[in-house]
Every structure is written in structure tokens, then in C-alpha cells.
mmCIF file with all atom_site columns, C-alpha atoms and ligand atoms in Angstrom:
data_model
loop_
_atom_site.group_PDB
_atom_site.id
_atom_site.type_symbol
_atom_site.label_atom_id
_atom_site.label_alt_id
_atom_site.label_comp_id
_atom_site.label_asym_id
_atom_site.label_entity_id
_atom_site.label_seq_id
_atom_site.pdbx_PDB_ins_code
_atom_site.Cartn_x
_atom_site.Cartn_y
_atom_site.Cartn_z
_atom_site.occupancy
_atom_site.B_iso_or_equiv
_atom_site.pdbx_formal_charge
_atom_site.auth_seq_id
_atom_site.auth_comp_id
_atom_site.auth_asym_id
_atom_site.auth_atom_id
_atom_site.pdbx_PDB_model_num
ATOM   1   C  CA  . MET F 1 1   ? 85.511  106.644 101.571 1.00 97.00 ? 1   MET F CA  1
ATOM   2   C  CA  . ALA F 1 2   ? 86.642  104.378 104.449 1.00 97.00 ? 2   ALA F CA  1
ATOM   3   C  CA  . LEU F 1 3   ? 90.384  106.465 105.364 1.00 98.00 ? 3   LEU F CA  1
ATOM   4   C  CA  . SER F 1 4   ? 92.084  103.901 107.591 1.00 97.00 ? 4   SER F CA  1
ATOM   5   C  CA  . GLY F 1 5   ? 96.027  104.446 109.460 1.00 98.00 ? 5   GLY F CA  1
ATOM   6   C  CA  . GLU F 1 6   ? 97.642  105.073 112.805 1.00 97.00 ? 6   GLU F CA  1
ATOM   7   C  CA  . LEU F 1 7   ? 97.673  108.917 113.915 1.00 96.00 ? 7   LEU F CA  1
ATOM   8   C  CA  . GLY F 1 8   ? 99.490  111.577 111.918 1.00 97.00 ? 8   GLY F CA  1
ATOM   9   C  CA  . THR F 1 9   ? 99.812  109.119 108.875 1.00 98.00 ? 9   THR F CA  1
ATOM   10  C  CA  . GLY F 1 10  ? 97.853  111.985 106.446 1.00 98.00 ? 10  GLY F CA  1
ATOM   11  C  CA  . LYS F 1 11  ? 94.184  111.137 106.410 1.00 98.00 ? 11  LYS F CA  1
ATOM   12  C  CA  . THR F 1 12  ? 92.559  114.165 107.552 1.00 98.00 ? 12  THR F CA  1
ATOM   13  C  CA  . PHE F 1 13  ? 95.326  115.967 104.811 1.00 98.00 ? 13  PHE F CA  1
ATOM   14  C  CA  . PHE F 1 14  ? 94.071  113.524 102.065 1.00 98.00 ? 14  PHE F CA  1
ATOM   15  C  CA  . THR F 1 15  ? 90.271  114.614 103.377 1.00 98.00 ? 15  THR F CA  1
ATOM   16  C  CA  . GLN F 1 16  ? 91.850  118.524 102.954 1.00 98.00 ? 16  GLN F CA  1
ATOM   17  C  CA  . GLN F 1 17  ? 93.001  117.986 99.451  1.00 98.00 ? 17  GLN F CA  1
ATOM   18  C  CA  . LEU F 1 18  ? 90.322  116.491 97.652  1.00 97.00 ? 18  LEU F CA  1
ATOM   19  C  CA  . CYS F 1 19  ? 87.765  119.694 99.453  1.00 97.00 ? 19  CYS F CA  1
ATOM   20  C  CA  . ARG F 1 20  ? 90.067  121.778 97.798  1.00 97.00 ? 20  ARG F CA  1
ATOM   21  C  CA  . PHE F 1 21  ? 89.766  119.855 94.583  1.00 96.00 ? 21  PHE F CA  1
ATOM   22  C  CA  . LEU F 1 22  ? 86.067  120.692 95.099  1.00 96.00 ? 22  LEU F CA  1
ATOM   23  C  CA  . GLY F 1 23  ? 86.036  124.099 95.132  1.00 96.00 ? 23  GLY F CA  1
ATOM   24  C  CA  . ILE F 1 24  ? 85.594  123.944 99.053  1.00 97.00 ? 24  ILE F CA  1
ATOM   25  C  CA  . GLU F 1 25  ? 86.966  127.084 100.265 1.00 95.00 ? 25  GLU F CA  1
ATOM   26  C  CA  . GLU F 1 26  ? 86.555  126.412 104.270 1.00 95.00 ? 26  GLU F CA  1
ATOM   27  C  CA  . ASN F 1 27  ? 89.089  125.706 106.283 1.00 96.00 ? 27  ASN F CA  1
ATOM   28  C  CA  . VAL F 1 28  ? 88.739  121.902 106.987 1.00 97.00 ? 28  VAL F CA  1
ATOM   29  C  CA  . SER F 1 29  ? 89.263  120.708 110.676 1.00 97.00 ? 29  SER F CA  1
ATOM   30  C  CA  . SER F 1 30  ? 89.274  117.229 111.700 1.00 95.00 ? 30  SER F CA  1
ATOM   31  C  CA  . PRO F 1 31  ? 86.490  116.192 112.844 1.00 93.00 ? 31  PRO F CA  1
ATOM   32  C  CA  . SER F 1 32  ? 88.102  114.116 116.194 1.00 91.00 ? 32  SER F CA  1
ATOM   33  C  CA  . TYR F 1 33  ? 85.615  116.014 118.856 1.00 89.00 ? 33  TYR F CA  1
ATOM   34  C  CA  . VAL F 1 34  ? 82.421  117.430 116.881 1.00 91.00 ? 34  VAL F CA  1
ATOM   35  C  CA  . LEU F 1 35  ? 82.590  114.094 114.644 1.00 94.00 ? 35  LEU F CA  1
ATOM   36  C  CA  . ILE F 1 36  ? 80.703  115.335 111.751 1.00 94.00 ? 36  ILE F CA  1
ATOM   37  C  CA  . ASN F 1 37  ? 81.081  118.487 109.827 1.00 95.00 ? 37  ASN F CA  1
ATOM   38  C  CA  . LEU F 1 38  ? 79.451  118.921 106.392 1.00 95.00 ? 38  LEU F CA  1
ATOM   39  C  CA  . TYR F 1 39  ? 80.928  121.024 103.864 1.00 96.00 ? 39  TYR F CA  1
ATOM   40  C  CA  . LYS F 1 40  ? 79.390  122.700 100.130 1.00 94.00 ? 40  LYS F CA  1
ATOM   41  C  CA  . GLY F 1 41  ? 81.757  121.929 97.191  1.00 89.00 ? 41  GLY F CA  1
ATOM   42  C  CA  . SER F 1 42  ? 80.995  121.310 93.345  1.00 93.00 ? 42  SER F CA  1
ATOM   43  C  CA  . ILE F 1 43  ? 80.174  117.788 95.140  1.00 95.00 ? 43  ILE F CA  1
ATOM   44  C  CA  . PRO F 1 44  ? 78.897  118.244 98.476  1.00 96.00 ? 44  PRO F CA  1
ATOM   45  C  CA  . VAL F 1 45  ? 81.541  116.393 101.628 1.00 97.00 ? 45  VAL F CA  1
ATOM   46  C  CA  . THR F 1 46  ? 80.811  114.763 104.694 1.00 96.00 ? 46  THR F CA  1
ATOM   47  C  CA  . HIS F 1 47  ? 84.139  114.525 106.795 1.00 97.00 ? 47  HIS F CA  1
ATOM   48  C  CA  . ALA F 1 48  ? 83.444  111.960 110.025 1.00 96.00 ? 48  ALA F CA  1
ATOM   49  C  CA  . ASP F 1 49  ? 85.661  110.781 112.196 1.00 97.00 ? 49  ASP F CA  1
ATOM   50  C  CA  . PHE F 1 50  ? 84.639  107.869 114.524 1.00 96.00 ? 50  PHE F CA  1
ATOM   51  C  CA  . TYR F 1 51  ? 87.742  107.441 116.268 1.00 96.00 ? 51  TYR F CA  1
ATOM   52  C  CA  . ARG F 1 52  ? 86.027  108.483 119.764 1.00 95.00 ? 52  ARG F CA  1
ATOM   53  C  CA  . LEU F 1 53  ? 82.694  105.988 118.879 1.00 95.00 ? 53  LEU F CA  1
ATOM   54  C  CA  . THR F 1 54  ? 82.611  102.485 120.757 1.00 94.00 ? 54  THR F CA  1
ATOM   55  C  CA  . ALA F 1 55  ? 79.656  101.158 119.618 1.00 94.00 ? 55  ALA F CA  1
ATOM   56  C  CA  . TRP F 1 56  ? 78.314  100.606 115.799 1.00 92.00 ? 56  TRP F CA  1
ATOM   57  C  CA  . GLU F 1 57  ? 74.986  101.539 117.290 1.00 93.00 ? 57  GLU F CA  1
ATOM   58  C  CA  . GLU F 1 58  ? 76.431  105.223 117.850 1.00 94.00 ? 58  GLU F CA  1
ATOM   59  C  CA  . VAL F 1 59  ? 77.082  105.118 114.430 1.00 92.00 ? 59  VAL F CA  1
ATOM   60  C  CA  . LEU F 1 60  ? 73.496  104.705 113.463 1.00 92.00 ? 60  LEU F CA  1
ATOM   61  C  CA  . GLU F 1 61  ? 72.403  107.215 116.431 1.00 93.00 ? 61  GLU F CA  1
ATOM   62  C  CA  . LEU F 1 62  ? 74.930  110.057 114.005 1.00 91.00 ? 62  LEU F CA  1
ATOM   63  C  CA  . GLY F 1 63  ? 72.180  109.212 111.599 1.00 89.00 ? 63  GLY F CA  1
ATOM   64  C  CA  . LEU F 1 64  ? 75.294  107.548 108.892 1.00 84.00 ? 64  LEU F CA  1
ATOM   65  C  CA  . ASP F 1 65  ? 72.979  106.939 106.083 1.00 84.00 ? 65  ASP F CA  1
ATOM   66  C  CA  . GLU F 1 66  ? 71.605  110.386 105.625 1.00 85.00 ? 66  GLU F CA  1
ATOM   67  C  CA  . MET F 1 67  ? 74.956  111.139 105.999 1.00 84.00 ? 67  MET F CA  1
ATOM   68  C  CA  . MET F 1 68  ? 76.116  109.541 102.806 1.00 89.00 ? 68  MET F CA  1
ATOM   69  C  CA  . GLU F 1 69  ? 73.480  110.350 100.231 1.00 88.00 ? 69  GLU F CA  1
ATOM   70  C  CA  . ASN F 1 70  ? 74.481  112.429 97.078  1.00 90.00 ? 70  ASN F CA  1
ATOM   71  C  CA  . ARG F 1 71  ? 77.730  113.143 98.670  1.00 95.00 ? 71  ARG F CA  1
ATOM   72  C  CA  . ILE F 1 72  ? 81.233  111.874 98.804  1.00 96.00 ? 72  ILE F CA  1
ATOM   73  C  CA  . THR F 1 73  ? 81.584  110.774 102.477 1.00 97.00 ? 73  THR F CA  1
ATOM   74  C  CA  . VAL F 1 74  ? 85.099  110.815 104.321 1.00 97.00 ? 74  VAL F CA  1
ATOM   75  C  CA  . ILE F 1 75  ? 85.092  108.941 107.545 1.00 97.00 ? 75  ILE F CA  1
ATOM   76  C  CA  . GLU F 1 76  ? 88.551  108.965 109.244 1.00 98.00 ? 76  GLU F CA  1
ATOM   77  C  CA  . TRP F 1 77  ? 88.394  105.760 112.083 1.00 97.00 ? 77  TRP F CA  1
ATOM   78  C  CA  . PRO F 1 78  ? 86.079  103.385 109.802 1.00 96.00 ? 78  PRO F CA  1
ATOM   79  C  CA  . GLU F 1 79  ? 86.466  100.699 111.429 1.00 96.00 ? 79  GLU F CA  1
ATOM   80  C  CA  . ILE F 1 80  ? 84.242  100.392 113.834 1.00 95.00 ? 80  ILE F CA  1
ATOM   81  C  CA  . ALA F 1 81  ? 81.481  101.131 111.144 1.00 94.00 ? 81  ALA F CA  1
ATOM   82  C  CA  . PHE F 1 82  ? 82.813  98.644  108.544 1.00 93.00 ? 82  PHE F CA  1
ATOM   83  C  CA  . ASP F 1 83  ? 79.884  96.378  108.750 1.00 92.00 ? 83  ASP F CA  1
ATOM   84  C  CA  . LEU F 1 84  ? 77.135  99.398  108.139 1.00 92.00 ? 84  LEU F CA  1
ATOM   85  C  CA  . LEU F 1 85  ? 79.914  100.885 104.861 1.00 93.00 ? 85  LEU F CA  1
ATOM   86  C  CA  . PRO F 1 86  ? 77.759  100.357 101.583 1.00 92.00 ? 86  PRO F CA  1
ATOM   87  C  CA  . GLU F 1 87  ? 79.454  98.120  98.742  1.00 92.00 ? 87  GLU F CA  1
ATOM   88  C  CA  . ASN F 1 88  ? 80.843  101.489 96.456  1.00 92.00 ? 88  ASN F CA  1
ATOM   89  C  CA  . THR F 1 89  ? 83.247  102.404 99.491  1.00 95.00 ? 89  THR F CA  1
ATOM   90  C  CA  . LEU F 1 90  ? 86.313  102.564 98.666  1.00 96.00 ? 90  LEU F CA  1
ATOM   91  C  CA  . HIS F 1 91  ? 89.157  102.362 101.348 1.00 97.00 ? 91  HIS F CA  1
ATOM   92  C  CA  . ILE F 1 92  ? 92.722  103.340 101.743 1.00 97.00 ? 92  ILE F CA  1
ATOM   93  C  CA  . ARG F 1 93  ? 95.551  102.727 104.272 1.00 97.00 ? 93  ARG F CA  1
ATOM   94  C  CA  . PHE F 1 94  ? 97.348  104.914 105.146 1.00 98.00 ? 94  PHE F CA  1
ATOM   95  C  CA  . ARG F 1 95  ? 101.074 104.343 106.008 1.00 98.00 ? 95  ARG F CA  1
ATOM   96  C  CA  . PHE F 1 96  ? 104.358 106.025 107.182 1.00 98.00 ? 96  PHE F CA  1
ATOM   97  C  CA  . SER F 1 97  ? 106.898 104.316 104.176 1.00 96.00 ? 97  SER F CA  1
ATOM   98  C  CA  . GLY F 1 98  ? 110.245 105.346 105.818 1.00 95.00 ? 98  GLY F CA  1
ATOM   99  C  CA  . GLU F 1 99  ? 110.604 109.239 105.415 1.00 95.00 ? 99  GLU F CA  1
ATOM   100 C  CA  . ALA F 1 100 ? 107.352 109.133 103.314 1.00 97.00 ? 100 ALA F CA  1
ATOM   101 C  CA  . ARG F 1 101 ? 103.600 107.870 103.492 1.00 97.00 ? 101 ARG F CA  1
ATOM   102 C  CA  . GLU F 1 102 ? 101.759 105.421 102.034 1.00 97.00 ? 102 GLU F CA  1
ATOM   103 C  CA  . ALA F 1 103 ? 98.503  105.287 100.591 1.00 97.00 ? 103 ALA F CA  1
ATOM   104 C  CA  . THR F 1 104 ? 97.061  101.941 99.722  1.00 96.00 ? 104 THR F CA  1
ATOM   105 C  CA  . ILE F 1 105 ? 93.535  102.221 97.703  1.00 96.00 ? 105 ILE F CA  1
ATOM   106 C  CA  . ASN F 1 106 ? 90.744  99.120  97.422  1.00 95.00 ? 106 ASN F CA  1
ATOM   107 C  CA  . SER F 1 107 ? 87.339  98.211  96.893  1.00 91.00 ? 107 SER F CA  1
ATOM   108 C  CA  . SER F 1 108 ? 87.359  96.069  100.053 1.00 83.00 ? 108 SER F CA  1
ATOM   109 C  CA  . VAL F 1 109 ? 88.500  96.043  103.353 1.00 80.00 ? 109 VAL F CA  1
ATOM   110 C  CA  . LYS F 1 110 ? 90.304  92.755  102.979 1.00 70.00 ? 110 LYS F CA  1
ATOM   111 C  CA  . GLY F 1 111 ? 92.650  94.121  100.109 1.00 66.00 ? 111 GLY F CA  1
ATOM   112 C  CA  . ALA F 1 112 ? 93.735  97.040  101.839 1.00 62.00 ? 112 ALA F CA  1
HETATM 113 N  N1  . ADP T 2 .   ? 100.499 113.819 101.826 1.00 91.63 ? 201 ADP T N1  1
HETATM 114 C  C1  . ADP T 2 .   ? 101.358 114.601 102.554 1.00 91.63 ? 201 ADP T C1  1
HETATM 115 N  N2  . ADP T 2 .   ? 102.096 116.041 103.103 1.00 91.63 ? 201 ADP T N2  1
HETATM 116 C  C2  . ADP T 2 .   ? 103.197 116.238 103.187 1.00 91.63 ? 201 ADP T C2  1
HETATM 117 N  N3  . ADP T 2 .   ? 102.322 116.924 105.086 1.00 91.63 ? 201 ADP T N3  1
HETATM 118 C  C3  . ADP T 2 .   ? 101.280 115.678 105.501 1.00 91.63 ? 201 ADP T C3  1
HETATM 119 C  C4  . ADP T 2 .   ? 100.964 114.812 104.364 1.00 91.63 ? 201 ADP T C4  1
HETATM 120 N  N4  . ADP T 2 .   ? 99.922  113.652 105.130 1.00 91.63 ? 201 ADP T N4  1
HETATM 121 C  C5  . ADP T 2 .   ? 100.002 114.300 106.408 1.00 91.63 ? 201 ADP T C5  1
HETATM 122 N  N5  . ADP T 2 .   ? 100.463 115.007 106.308 1.00 91.63 ? 201 ADP T N5  1
HETATM 123 C  C6  . ADP T 2 .   ? 100.807 116.272 107.734 1.00 91.63 ? 201 ADP T C6  1
HETATM 124 O  O1  . ADP T 2 .   ? 100.866 115.542 108.575 1.00 91.63 ? 201 ADP T O1  1
HETATM 125 C  C7  . ADP T 2 .   ? 100.406 115.686 109.991 1.00 91.63 ? 201 ADP T C7  1
HETATM 126 C  C8  . ADP T 2 .   ? 99.430  114.940 110.148 1.00 91.63 ? 201 ADP T C8  1
HETATM 127 O  O2  . ADP T 2 .   ? 98.646  114.024 108.922 1.00 91.63 ? 201 ADP T O2  1
HETATM 128 P  P1  . ADP T 2 .   ? 97.016  114.481 109.370 1.00 91.63 ? 201 ADP T P1  1
HETATM 129 O  O3  . ADP T 2 .   ? 96.437  114.281 108.271 1.00 91.63 ? 201 ADP T O3  1
HETATM 130 O  O4  . ADP T 2 .   ? 96.265  115.413 110.438 1.00 91.63 ? 201 ADP T O4  1
HETATM 131 O  O5  . ADP T 2 .   ? 96.837  112.988 109.852 1.00 91.63 ? 201 ADP T O5  1
HETATM 132 P  P2  . ADP T 2 .   ? 95.872  112.001 110.796 1.00 91.63 ? 201 ADP T P2  1
HETATM 133 O  O6  . ADP T 2 .   ? 94.434  112.566 110.031 1.00 91.63 ? 201 ADP T O6  1
HETATM 134 O  O7  . ADP T 2 .   ? 96.063  110.821 110.069 1.00 91.63 ? 201 ADP T O7  1
HETATM 135 O  O8  . ADP T 2 .   ? 95.459  111.395 112.049 1.00 91.63 ? 201 ADP T O8  1
HETATM 136 C  C9  . ADP T 2 .   ? 99.678  117.237 109.994 1.00 91.63 ? 201 ADP T C9  1
HETATM 137 O  O9  . ADP T 2 .   ? 100.281 118.288 110.121 1.00 91.63 ? 201 ADP T O9  1
HETATM 138 C  C10 . ADP T 2 .   ? 99.793  116.705 108.286 1.00 91.63 ? 201 ADP T C10 1
HETATM 139 O  O10 . ADP T 2 .   ? 99.729  118.151 106.918 1.00 91.63 ? 201 ADP T O10 1
HETATM 140 MG MG1 . MG  T 3 .   ? 92.991  113.068 111.042 1.00 91.63 ? 202 MG  T MG1 1
#
């Protein structure tokens, strides 16, 4: 899942709720500084944040491929890695909408 949207629109919050749904009891925090967190749930989850990366090569260095095997991989600020993401990526775009928030889910970057 590639989560796009401005700061504060709910990307980390969405991931926290997803992890809770999968039975992960650990505290799920923003990976902005550590870049990647791994969680064991009924389905394991990788939670990554590419905000601080400046080149897609850095994504490869992080081991993106292994990161995505047999698990749900959630990536905040995924734009730098768009060309590396698999076909079955769900693109979710978060937006502020007045007092509320809105999320658009799409199977390709263009629709989101
Ligand atoms: N759908 C939501 N309902 C209630 N609070 C939310 C929701 N989405 C985000 N928040 C709150 O807004 C703040 C910023 O959200 P966060 O998920 O950290 O944003 P992002 O990761 O997109 O920068 C957090 O305090 C979070 O708890
Ligand atoms: Mg975040």
C-alpha cells in the first residue's frame, strides 16, 4: 500500500488502525526516522516512510524486495519509489476535507 498525502492527513493513523485490526499489540509509531518498522500480526506488516530519502537507489539499499515478501507493506511518502512498486500496489491518497479527512483508494497512481 502506497500512502500519499500531506503531513497530518492520517497516513500513520491508518497504518496504526490496520495493525490493530491484524492483532498487532505493539505500539505502532511513525517510521520517519527509523525508515522501516516490522510487526508480527496475523499477517506481518512492514511500515516504511521514504520522506527522508532523496533517490530511488536508497530504496533498493533498504531492501525493498525482501521488505515486501509475504506480508503487507505500507509505505508513507512512496513517490520516490513509484517505479519500483509491484502491480498489486494499492494507492491511497489522504486529504483534508473541511473538518474531516478523505482517502481515495486506487489500483494505479493515476487514479489516486
Ligand atoms: N481518521 C482519523 N481520525 C482521527 N484522528 C486522526 C485521523 N487521522 C489522523 N488523525 C490524527 O491526526 C494526527 C496526524 O495524523 P498522522 O497519521 O500522524 O498523519 P501523517 O502520517 O499523514 O503525517 C495524529 O494525531 C492522528 O492521531
Ligand atoms: Mg506519518
